[in-house]
């Protein structure tokens, strides 16, 4: 019997044995899952979009254009890692009691990581008297380390390009362990709203790598970043999509990305606008490093100006003491605010008499503070994270990650105002609790728009080969943010008016709405205008 005959025979036998059971069609195994929409971080983030779209009666086709991104790119980046030394526990080290110390000739080749591992850069051990036993050696610090040979590793990378109706895609690059397509979709959409709100001629994008950057050394991060840009290059450009720093990345990473993008280009110098957030010495803008934190403070200041008050003596707490949180705290303190507590990824500190912000900044930026954590700061006591939320202070500035203020936490808060430095720190459920409890909110898409606004200034300066002073940049930023924040407040209170600084008449919707909805209404009206006036390309 041939193979074909055997298969036919087995089919007809099966049909005889189970006449009532139809054979599974091969395509059944490939059936697309039920399209019932699942609740995800992205759908949660888009809840406010749909409410604003309903409120203004957004044109149905514009809604379709905006409710999913233009492009979702997922790709992979490989890099060769360095050899590293992993510390043994004191018990495990006991069996190496008589292992002599390895005198390292070039200690600069050893790079200590935040998790205690040590990376061997360059030829760190070359020329040293290395005493190695079963793959272990002892360093002059007395510790015994296991030598782990460096291998190649693969990382998952993303770039979501949400919308470009108003200009090139624009948004940060995040290096973090907990990233996903869903998260980047939400963050890219946020950028579309934010660029519209701050009136910069960009759309929205976001991306990054699934990686915990603190587990990798300088040279490894460099190799991973260069490879990332090597793959990203075909998708972006100074007039197409312009990345910037976000969580886990900074000006140094932007410099690497720029170099990789421009390597070998004949007109390198005109392409500097490929990334923003660069060091000022290589085309960055004065004021960019502090711009997001500064913008948060401009909004808070305007909130109090509107009430006839100043920041002097106002107490505040900050979650996240990285780029946004630390500079927001520094500028708040300079204007007379009093910082009572800080929570970061490693812990929480509290001082009811006020934390000395410049001293805390020096503590975090000390090269010996490998985790860049606020923990260990001598001018405050350590408290638990759950107690952080209950510190009574006028203002809370969340400036860490998204989703931190849940409904449960919102019930406990003892602040009067939340100014969202982070992207999406408050869940929709928490929003409802805050409304019910009468806690005011300055929504992220205006509060933290300072970064992208000065990124735009950097982009213009690069294109025009100009360099503006910090005072110029800050003055423009202050005007842009306060003007648009005032429009949002007017939409929220339904007080259409025209002043010297702003005109909210085209945006008010005939009834009062909460601030987050007001901000989204402003964004959607500005984006919709492009589709309505320009029409759709076919
Ligand atoms: P960063 O990497 O400089 O700092 C992040 C800070 O958050 C660190 O202090 C870290 O310890 C802390 N953190 C991380 N996980 C935490 C956790 N689970 N609990 C408490 N603290 C935690 O990042 P950044 O640039 O300051 O960004 C902070 C937020 O602001 C992010 O949501 C980012 O998307 C948003 N944002 C940044 C910019 C910018 O220009 N950097 C612009 C707009 C919005």
Coordinates of C-alpha atoms and ligand atoms in Angstrom, one line a residue:
X1 CA 0.0 0.0 0.0
X2 CA 1.4 3.4 -0.9
X3 CA 1.6 6.3 1.5
X4 CA -1.4 8.1 -0.1
X5 CA -3.5 4.9 0.0
X6 CA -2.6 4.4 3.7
X7 CA -3.7 8.0 4.5
X8 CA -7.0 7.6 2.6
X9 CA -7.6 4.3 4.4
X10 CA -7.0 5.9 7.8
X11 CA -9.4 8.7 6.9
X12 CA -12.2 6.3 5.8
X13 CA -11.6 4.1 8.9
X14 CA -11.9 7.2 11.2
X15 CA -15.1 8.2 9.4
X16 CA -16.5 4.7 9.9
X17 CA -15.6 4.6 13.6
X18 CA -17.0 8.0 14.5
X19 CA -19.7 8.8 11.9
X20 CA -21.2 11.5 14.1
X21 CA -18.0 13.4 14.7
X22 CA -17.1 15.6 11.7
X23 CA -13.4 15.7 10.9
X24 CA -11.7 18.9 12.0
X25 CA -11.1 21.1 9.0
X26 CA -7.4 22.0 8.9
X27 CA -8.2 25.7 8.8
X28 CA -10.0 25.4 12.1
X29 CA -6.6 25.3 13.8
X30 CA -5.7 28.6 12.3
X31 CA -8.9 30.4 13.1
X32 CA -8.5 34.0 14.2
X33 CA -9.5 34.5 17.9
X34 CA -12.9 35.9 18.7
X35 CA -12.6 39.7 18.0
X36 CA -14.3 40.6 21.3
X37 CA -12.3 43.6 22.5
X38 CA -10.2 42.9 25.6
X39 CA -9.5 45.6 28.3
X40 CA -5.9 46.5 28.1
X41 CA -3.7 49.3 29.2
X42 CA -4.2 50.8 25.7
X43 CA -8.0 50.6 25.8
X44 CA -7.9 52.1 29.3
X45 CA -5.8 55.0 28.1
X46 CA -8.1 55.5 25.2
X47 CA -11.2 55.7 27.4
X48 CA -10.7 59.5 27.7
X49 CA -10.2 59.8 23.9
X50 CA -13.6 58.2 23.2
X51 CA -15.3 60.4 25.8
X52 CA -13.8 63.5 24.3
X53 CA -14.7 62.3 20.8
X54 CA -18.3 61.8 21.9
X55 CA -18.4 65.2 23.6
X56 CA -17.3 67.1 20.5
X57 CA -18.9 64.8 18.0
X58 CA -15.6 64.0 16.4
X59 CA -15.9 63.1 12.7
X60 CA -16.3 59.3 12.5
X61 CA -13.5 58.9 10.0
X62 CA -11.1 61.0 12.1
X63 CA -12.0 58.7 15.1
X64 CA -11.1 55.7 13.0
X65 CA -7.8 57.3 12.0
X66 CA -6.9 58.1 15.6
X67 CA -8.1 55.1 17.6
X68 CA -5.3 52.9 16.3
X69 CA -1.7 53.8 15.5
X70 CA -0.5 54.4 11.9
X71 CA 2.3 51.9 12.3
X72 CA 3.4 49.4 15.0
X73 CA 7.0 48.2 14.5
X74 CA 8.4 45.3 16.5
X75 CA 11.9 44.1 15.8
X76 CA 14.9 42.5 17.5
X77 CA 18.3 43.7 18.4
X78 CA 21.3 41.4 19.3
X79 CA 24.5 42.4 21.0
X80 CA 27.6 40.6 22.3
X81 CA 27.8 41.1 26.1
X82 CA 31.0 41.5 28.1
X83 CA 32.5 38.9 30.5
X84 CA 31.3 39.7 34.0
X85 CA 32.1 38.7 37.6
X86 CA 29.1 37.6 39.7
X87 CA 29.6 38.0 43.5
X88 CA 29.3 34.8 45.6
X89 CA 27.3 34.8 48.8
X90 CA 29.6 34.7 51.9
X91 CA 28.6 31.0 52.5
X92 CA 29.4 30.0 48.9
X93 CA 32.7 32.0 49.1
X94 CA 33.8 30.0 52.1
X95 CA 34.9 27.1 49.9
X96 CA 37.4 29.5 48.3
X97 CA 38.9 30.6 51.6
X98 CA 42.5 30.2 50.5
X99 CA 42.1 31.6 47.0
X100 CA 44.7 34.4 46.6
X101 CA 43.7 37.9 45.7
X102 CA 43.9 38.8 42.0
X103 CA 45.7 42.1 41.7
X104 CA 44.1 43.9 38.8
X105 CA 46.5 46.0 36.8
X106 CA 43.9 48.2 35.2
X107 CA 41.1 48.8 37.7
X108 CA 39.4 51.2 35.2
X109 CA 38.5 48.2 33.2
X110 CA 36.2 47.0 36.0
X111 CA 32.7 48.4 35.9
X112 CA 30.6 47.8 38.9
X113 CA 26.9 47.5 38.1
X114 CA 24.0 48.4 40.4
X115 CA 23.2 44.7 41.1
X116 CA 26.7 44.0 42.4
X117 CA 28.1 42.3 39.3
X118 CA 31.3 43.6 37.8
X119 CA 31.9 44.0 34.1
X120 CA 35.2 43.4 32.5
X121 CA 35.7 46.1 29.9
X122 CA 38.5 46.2 27.4
X123 CA 41.3 44.0 28.5
X124 CA 40.7 44.5 32.2
X125 CA 42.7 41.5 33.4
X126 CA 45.5 41.7 30.9
X127 CA 48.9 42.0 32.6
X128 CA 47.4 41.1 36.0
X129 CA 48.4 38.2 38.2
X130 CA 45.1 36.3 37.9
X131 CA 44.5 33.5 40.4
X132 CA 41.5 31.6 39.1
X133 CA 40.0 28.4 40.5
X134 CA 37.0 26.6 39.0
X135 CA 36.1 29.8 37.3
X136 CA 36.3 31.9 40.4
X137 CA 38.6 34.7 41.5
X138 CA 39.0 37.0 44.5
X139 CA 39.3 40.8 44.0
X140 CA 41.1 43.2 46.2
X141 CA 37.8 44.1 47.9
X142 CA 38.0 40.5 49.5
X143 CA 34.9 39.2 47.6
X144 CA 34.9 36.0 45.6
X145 CA 33.4 36.2 42.1
X146 CA 32.3 33.7 39.5
X147 CA 33.6 34.6 36.0
X148 CA 30.7 34.5 33.6
X149 CA 31.8 34.5 29.9
X150 CA 30.0 37.2 27.8
X151 CA 27.5 35.8 25.3
X152 CA 25.3 37.3 22.7
X153 CA 21.8 38.3 23.8
X154 CA 18.7 39.2 21.9
X155 CA 16.4 42.1 23.0
X156 CA 12.9 43.0 21.8
X157 CA 12.5 46.5 20.4
X158 CA 9.5 48.6 19.5
X159 CA 8.6 51.8 17.6
X160 CA 4.9 52.8 17.5
X161 CA 4.1 55.7 15.1
X162 CA 0.7 56.8 16.2
X163 CA -0.3 59.8 14.1
X164 CA 1.3 62.4 11.8
X165 CA -1.7 64.6 10.8
X166 CA 0.0 67.6 12.5
X167 CA 3.7 66.8 11.7
X168 CA 6.4 64.1 12.0
X169 CA 6.0 61.5 14.6
X170 CA 7.7 62.5 17.9
X171 CA 8.3 60.6 21.1
X172 CA 10.7 59.1 23.5
X173 CA 12.8 56.0 23.6
X174 CA 12.3 53.9 26.8
X175 CA 14.7 51.3 28.1
X176 CA 12.8 49.3 30.7
X177 CA 12.1 45.7 31.7
X178 CA 8.3 46.2 31.7
X179 CA 7.5 47.5 28.2
X180 CA 5.1 46.0 25.6
X181 CA 3.4 46.9 22.4
X182 CA 0.3 47.8 24.3
X183 CA 2.2 50.2 26.5
X184 CA 4.0 51.9 23.6
X185 CA 0.7 52.3 21.8
X186 CA -0.7 54.1 24.8
X187 CA 2.4 56.3 25.1
X188 CA 2.6 57.1 21.4
X189 CA -1.1 58.1 21.4
X190 CA -0.3 60.4 24.4
X191 CA 2.3 62.1 22.3
X192 CA -0.2 62.8 19.6
X193 CA -2.5 64.5 22.1
X194 CA 0.5 66.3 23.8
X195 CA 2.0 67.7 20.7
X196 CA -1.4 69.1 19.7
X197 CA -2.0 70.6 23.1
X198 CA 1.4 72.3 23.3
X199 CA 0.9 73.5 19.7
X200 CA 4.1 72.0 18.3
X201 CA 3.9 70.8 14.7
X202 CA 4.5 67.1 15.4
X203 CA 2.5 63.9 15.7
X204 CA 3.0 61.1 18.2
X205 CA 5.4 58.2 18.5
X206 CA 7.1 56.1 21.2
X207 CA 9.4 53.1 21.4
X208 CA 12.3 51.5 23.1
X209 CA 13.8 48.2 24.2
X210 CA 12.7 45.6 26.7
X211 CA 15.8 45.8 28.9
X212 CA 16.8 46.7 32.5
X213 CA 19.6 49.1 31.7
X214 CA 21.0 48.9 35.2
X215 CA 22.0 45.3 34.5
X216 CA 24.3 46.3 31.6
X217 CA 27.5 48.2 31.4
X218 CA 28.4 51.4 29.5
X219 CA 29.9 49.6 26.5
X220 CA 27.1 47.1 26.4
X221 CA 24.4 49.8 26.3
X222 CA 26.4 51.5 23.6
X223 CA 26.5 48.4 21.5
X224 CA 22.8 47.7 22.0
X225 CA 21.9 51.3 21.2
X226 CA 23.9 51.4 18.0
X227 CA 22.3 48.1 16.9
X228 CA 18.9 49.5 17.8
X229 CA 19.4 52.6 15.6
X230 CA 20.9 50.5 12.8
X231 CA 17.5 48.7 12.6
X232 CA 15.4 51.8 13.4
X233 CA 17.1 53.9 10.7
X234 CA 14.8 52.8 7.9
X235 CA 11.7 53.8 9.9
X236 CA 12.6 57.3 11.1
X237 CA 14.2 60.6 9.9
X238 CA 14.4 64.3 11.0
X239 CA 11.2 65.0 9.0
X240 CA 9.6 61.6 9.6
X241 CA 10.0 60.5 13.2
X242 CA 12.2 62.1 15.8
X243 CA 13.0 60.2 19.0
X244 CA 14.0 61.7 22.4
X245 CA 14.9 60.5 25.9
X246 CA 12.4 58.8 28.1
X247 CA 12.7 56.4 31.2
X248 CA 16.1 54.7 31.2
X249 CA 17.6 56.8 28.4
X250 CA 19.4 60.2 28.4
X251 CA 21.4 62.6 26.3
X252 CA 24.3 60.2 26.0
X253 CA 22.0 57.6 24.4
X254 CA 20.7 60.3 22.1
X255 CA 24.3 61.1 21.1
X256 CA 24.9 57.5 20.2
X257 CA 21.7 57.3 18.2
X258 CA 22.5 60.5 16.3
X259 CA 26.0 59.2 15.5
X260 CA 24.7 55.9 14.2
X261 CA 22.0 57.6 12.1
X262 CA 24.4 60.1 10.5
X263 CA 27.5 57.8 10.2
X264 CA 28.8 58.0 6.6
X265 CA 26.1 60.6 5.5
X266 CA 27.6 63.3 3.3
X267 CA 25.5 66.0 5.0
X268 CA 25.9 64.9 8.5
X269 CA 25.6 68.3 10.1
X270 CA 22.1 69.0 8.7
X271 CA 20.8 65.8 10.1
X272 CA 21.2 66.6 13.8
X273 CA 17.5 67.1 14.2
X274 CA 17.1 63.3 14.0
X275 CA 16.9 63.1 17.8
X276 CA 16.3 65.7 20.5
X277 CA 17.4 65.8 24.1
X278 CA 21.0 65.9 23.0
X279 CA 23.9 67.5 25.0
X280 CA 24.0 71.2 24.3
X281 CA 27.6 70.9 23.0
X282 CA 26.4 68.7 20.1
X283 CA 23.2 70.5 19.0
X284 CA 21.0 70.1 22.1
X285 CA 19.0 73.0 23.3
X286 CA 19.7 75.0 26.4
X287 CA 17.0 74.3 29.0
X288 CA 16.0 70.9 27.5
X289 CA 17.4 68.8 30.4
X290 CA 15.2 70.5 32.9
X291 CA 12.3 71.4 30.5
X292 CA 9.8 68.7 31.5
X293 CA 10.3 69.3 35.3
X294 CA 10.2 73.1 34.6
X295 CA 7.0 72.7 32.6
X296 CA 5.3 70.8 35.5
X297 CA 6.2 73.7 37.8
X298 CA 4.9 76.4 35.3
X299 CA 1.5 74.6 35.3
X300 CA 1.4 74.4 39.1
X301 CA 2.4 78.0 39.4
X302 CA -0.3 79.0 37.0
X303 CA -2.9 76.9 38.9
X304 CA -2.1 79.0 42.0
X305 CA -1.8 82.3 40.2
X306 CA -5.3 81.7 39.0
X307 CA -6.3 81.5 42.7
X308 CA -4.4 84.5 43.7
X309 CA -1.7 82.4 45.5
X310 CA 2.0 81.7 45.0
X311 CA 4.1 78.6 45.5
X312 CA 5.8 80.1 48.6
X313 CA 5.3 77.7 51.6
X314 CA 3.4 75.1 49.6
X315 CA 4.2 71.5 50.6
X316 CA 4.7 68.8 48.0
X317 CA 5.7 65.2 47.5
X318 CA 7.3 63.6 44.4
X319 CA 7.3 60.1 43.1
X320 CA 10.3 59.4 40.9
X321 CA 13.5 61.4 41.3
X322 CA 14.9 61.0 37.8
X323 CA 14.9 63.7 35.1
X324 CA 11.4 64.9 35.6
X325 CA 10.9 64.5 39.3
X326 CA 14.3 65.8 40.5
X327 CA 14.2 69.0 38.4
X328 CA 10.5 69.7 39.2
X329 CA 11.5 69.4 42.9
X330 CA 14.5 71.7 42.4
X331 CA 12.5 74.4 40.7
X332 CA 9.6 74.1 43.1
X333 CA 12.0 74.5 46.0
X334 CA 13.6 77.5 44.4
X335 CA 10.1 79.1 44.2
X336 CA 9.5 78.5 47.9
X337 CA 7.9 75.1 47.9
X338 CA 8.7 72.6 50.6
X339 CA 9.4 68.9 49.6
X340 CA 8.2 66.5 52.3
X341 CA 8.7 63.0 50.8
X342 CA 10.1 61.2 47.8
X343 CA 9.5 57.7 46.5
X344 CA 11.6 56.1 43.9
X345 CA 12.1 52.5 42.5
X346 CA 14.2 51.6 45.5
X347 CA 12.4 53.2 48.5
X348 CA 10.9 56.2 50.1
X349 CA 12.3 59.1 52.2
X350 CA 10.4 61.6 54.4
X351 CA 11.1 64.7 56.4
X352 CA 8.2 66.6 57.9
X353 CA 10.4 69.7 58.2
X354 CA 11.3 69.7 54.5
X355 CA 13.9 68.0 52.5
X356 CA 17.0 70.0 51.3
X357 CA 16.5 69.5 47.6
X358 CA 20.0 70.6 46.3
X359 CA 21.5 68.3 48.9
X360 CA 19.2 65.4 47.8
X361 CA 20.2 66.1 44.1
X362 CA 23.9 65.9 45.0
X363 CA 23.2 62.6 46.9
X364 CA 21.4 61.1 43.9
X365 CA 24.0 62.3 41.3
X366 CA 27.0 61.2 43.4
X367 CA 28.9 58.6 41.2
X368 CA 29.1 56.3 44.3
X369 CA 25.3 56.1 44.4
X370 CA 25.1 53.5 41.7
X371 CA 21.4 53.1 41.9
X372 CA 20.9 56.9 41.7
X373 CA 18.4 56.4 44.5
X374 CA 17.2 58.8 47.2
X375 CA 17.7 56.0 49.7
X376 CA 20.5 56.6 52.2
X377 CA 20.0 60.4 52.1
X378 CA 21.0 61.6 55.5
X379 CA 18.6 64.5 55.6
X380 CA 15.4 62.4 55.8
X381 CA 14.1 59.2 57.3
X382 CA 13.1 56.0 55.4
X383 CA 9.4 55.1 55.3
X384 CA 7.3 52.5 53.5
X385 CA 5.9 53.1 50.0
X386 CA 2.3 52.7 51.2
X387 CA 2.9 55.6 53.7
X388 CA 4.2 57.8 51.0
X389 CA 0.7 58.2 49.5
X390 CA -0.6 59.3 52.8
X391 CA 1.9 62.1 53.5
X392 CA -0.3 65.2 54.0
X393 CA 1.0 67.7 51.5
X394 CA -0.7 70.3 49.2
X395 CA 0.7 68.9 45.9
X396 CA 1.6 65.4 44.7
X397 CA 3.9 65.2 41.6
X398 CA 3.9 61.6 40.2
X399 CA 7.0 61.5 38.0
X400 CA 7.8 57.8 37.8
X401 CA 5.8 55.3 35.8
X402 CA 2.3 54.9 34.6
X403 CA -0.6 53.3 36.6
X404 CA 0.9 54.1 40.0
X405 CA -2.2 56.0 41.4
X406 CA -4.9 53.3 41.5
X407 CA -8.4 53.7 42.7
X408 CA -7.4 52.3 46.1
X409 CA -4.5 54.7 46.4
X410 CA -6.6 57.7 45.3
X411 CA -8.9 57.0 48.2
X412 CA -6.0 57.5 50.6
X413 CA -4.3 60.5 49.2
X414 CA -4.1 63.6 51.4
X415 CA -3.1 66.1 48.7
X416 CA -5.3 68.9 47.1
X417 CA -3.6 68.9 43.7
X418 CA -2.0 66.3 41.5
X419 CA 0.3 67.5 38.8
X420 CA 1.1 64.6 36.5
X421 CA 4.8 64.7 35.6
X422 CA 4.8 61.0 34.5
X423 CA 2.8 59.7 31.6
X424 CA -0.5 58.1 32.6
X425 CA 0.2 57.8 36.4
X426 CA -3.5 57.9 37.2
X427 CA -5.8 55.0 36.3
X428 CA -9.3 55.8 35.0
X429 CA -10.7 54.3 38.2
X430 CA -8.5 56.7 40.2
X431 CA -9.7 59.6 38.1
X432 CA -13.2 58.9 39.2
X433 CA -12.2 58.7 42.8
X434 CA -10.2 62.0 42.6
X435 CA -13.3 63.7 41.0
X436 CA -15.5 62.4 43.8
X437 CA -13.0 63.5 46.5
X438 CA -12.5 67.0 44.9
X439 CA -8.8 66.6 44.4
X440 CA -7.7 68.8 41.5
X441 CA -5.6 67.5 38.6
X442 CA -3.2 68.9 36.0
X443 CA -3.3 66.2 33.4
X444 CA -0.1 64.7 32.0
X445 CA -0.6 65.9 28.4
X446 CA -0.2 69.5 29.5
X447 CA 1.8 69.1 32.8
X448 CA 4.7 67.2 31.2
X449 CA 4.5 68.8 27.7
X450 CA 7.6 70.9 28.6
X451 CA 9.9 68.2 27.3
X452 CA 8.4 67.9 23.9
X453 CA 8.0 71.7 23.6
X454 CA 11.7 72.3 24.1
X455 CA 12.5 69.3 21.9
X456 CA 10.7 71.3 19.2
X457 CA 12.8 74.3 20.0
X458 CA 15.9 72.1 19.7
X459 CA 14.6 70.7 16.3
X460 CA 14.1 74.3 15.0
X461 CA 17.5 75.4 16.2
X462 CA 19.1 72.3 14.5
X463 CA 17.3 73.0 11.2
X464 CA 18.2 76.7 11.3
X465 CA 21.7 76.1 12.7
X466 CA 20.9 78.4 15.5
X467 CA 21.5 78.4 19.3
X468 CA 19.1 80.1 21.7
X469 CA 19.9 81.2 25.2
X470 CA 18.3 79.4 28.2
X471 CA 16.4 82.5 29.1
X472 CA 14.9 82.7 25.6
X473 CA 14.0 79.0 25.7
X474 CA 12.4 79.2 29.2
X475 CA 10.4 82.3 28.3
X476 CA 9.0 80.7 25.2
X477 CA 8.2 77.5 27.2
X478 CA 6.5 79.4 30.0
X479 CA 4.3 81.3 27.5
X480 CA 3.4 78.1 25.5
X481 CA 2.5 76.0 28.5
X482 CA 0.6 78.7 30.5
X483 CA -1.3 79.8 27.4
X484 CA -2.5 76.3 26.6
X485 CA -3.1 75.4 30.2
X486 CA -5.4 78.5 30.4
X487 CA -7.3 77.3 27.4
X488 CA -7.8 73.9 29.1
X489 CA -9.0 75.5 32.3
X490 CA -11.5 77.6 30.3
X491 CA -12.8 74.5 28.5
X492 CA -13.1 72.8 31.9
X493 CA -15.1 75.6 33.4
X494 CA -16.9 76.5 30.2
X495 CA -15.7 80.1 30.3
X496 CA -14.9 80.9 26.6
X497 CA -12.9 84.1 26.4
X498 CA -10.1 85.9 24.7
X499 CA -7.3 87.5 26.6
X500 CA -3.9 88.9 25.6
X501 CA -2.4 85.5 26.1
X502 CA -5.1 83.1 25.0
X503 CA -8.3 82.5 23.1
X504 CA -10.5 79.6 24.4
X505 CA -13.6 80.5 22.4
X506 CA -13.2 77.9 19.6
X507 CA -12.7 75.0 22.1
X508 CA -15.3 75.4 24.9
X509 CA -18.1 72.8 24.5
X510 CA -21.1 74.6 26.2
X511 CA -20.8 72.7 29.5
X512 CA -18.3 72.1 32.3
X513 CA -16.0 69.1 31.9
X514 CA -13.2 67.7 34.1
X515 CA -9.7 68.9 33.3
X516 CA -8.5 65.6 31.7
X517 CA -11.5 65.6 29.3
X518 CA -10.9 69.3 28.6
X519 CA -7.3 68.7 27.6
X520 CA -8.3 65.9 25.3
X521 CA -11.0 68.1 23.7
X522 CA -8.3 70.7 22.9
X523 CA -6.1 68.1 21.4
X524 CA -8.9 66.5 19.3
X525 CA -10.2 69.8 18.0
X526 CA -6.7 70.8 16.8
X527 CA -6.0 67.4 15.2
X528 CA -9.5 67.2 13.6
X529 CA -8.9 70.6 11.9
X530 CA -6.1 69.1 9.9
X531 CA -8.3 66.2 8.6
X532 CA -11.3 68.5 7.9
X533 CA -9.4 71.3 6.2
X534 CA -6.7 69.3 4.4
X535 CA -9.0 66.3 3.7
X536 CA -7.8 62.7 3.4
X537 CA -5.2 61.4 0.9
X538 CA -6.5 58.5 -1.1
Ligands
LIG1 P1 14.1 58.6 34.7 O1 14.5 57.3 34.2 O2 15.0 59.8 34.7 O3 13.5 58.5 36.2 C1 12.5 57.6 36.6 C2 12.4 57.7 38.1 O4 11.3 56.9 38.5 C3 13.6 57.2 38.9 O5 13.8 58.0 40.1 C4 13.1 55.8 39.3 O6 13.8 55.3 40.5 C5 11.7 56.0 39.5 N1 10.9 54.8 39.4 C6 10.9 53.8 38.5 N2 10.1 52.8 38.8 C7 9.5 53.2 39.9 C8 8.5 52.6 40.8 N3 8.0 51.4 40.5 N4 8.1 53.2 41.9 C9 8.6 54.4 42.2 N5 9.5 55.1 41.5 C10 9.9 54.4 40.4 O7 12.7 59.0 33.9 P2 12.1 60.4 33.5 O8 12.7 60.8 32.2 O9 12.2 61.3 34.7 O10 10.6 60.0 33.3 C11 9.7 59.9 34.4 C12 8.2 59.9 33.8 O11 8.0 61.1 33.1 C13 7.9 58.8 32.8 O12 6.6 58.5 33.0 C14 8.1 59.5 31.5 O13 7.4 58.9 30.4 C15 7.6 60.9 31.8 N6 8.1 61.9 30.9 C16 9.4 62.2 30.8 C17 9.8 63.2 30.0 C18 11.3 63.6 29.8 O14 11.6 64.6 29.2 N7 12.2 62.9 30.4 C19 8.9 64.0 29.3 C20 7.5 63.7 29.4 C21 7.2 62.7 30.3

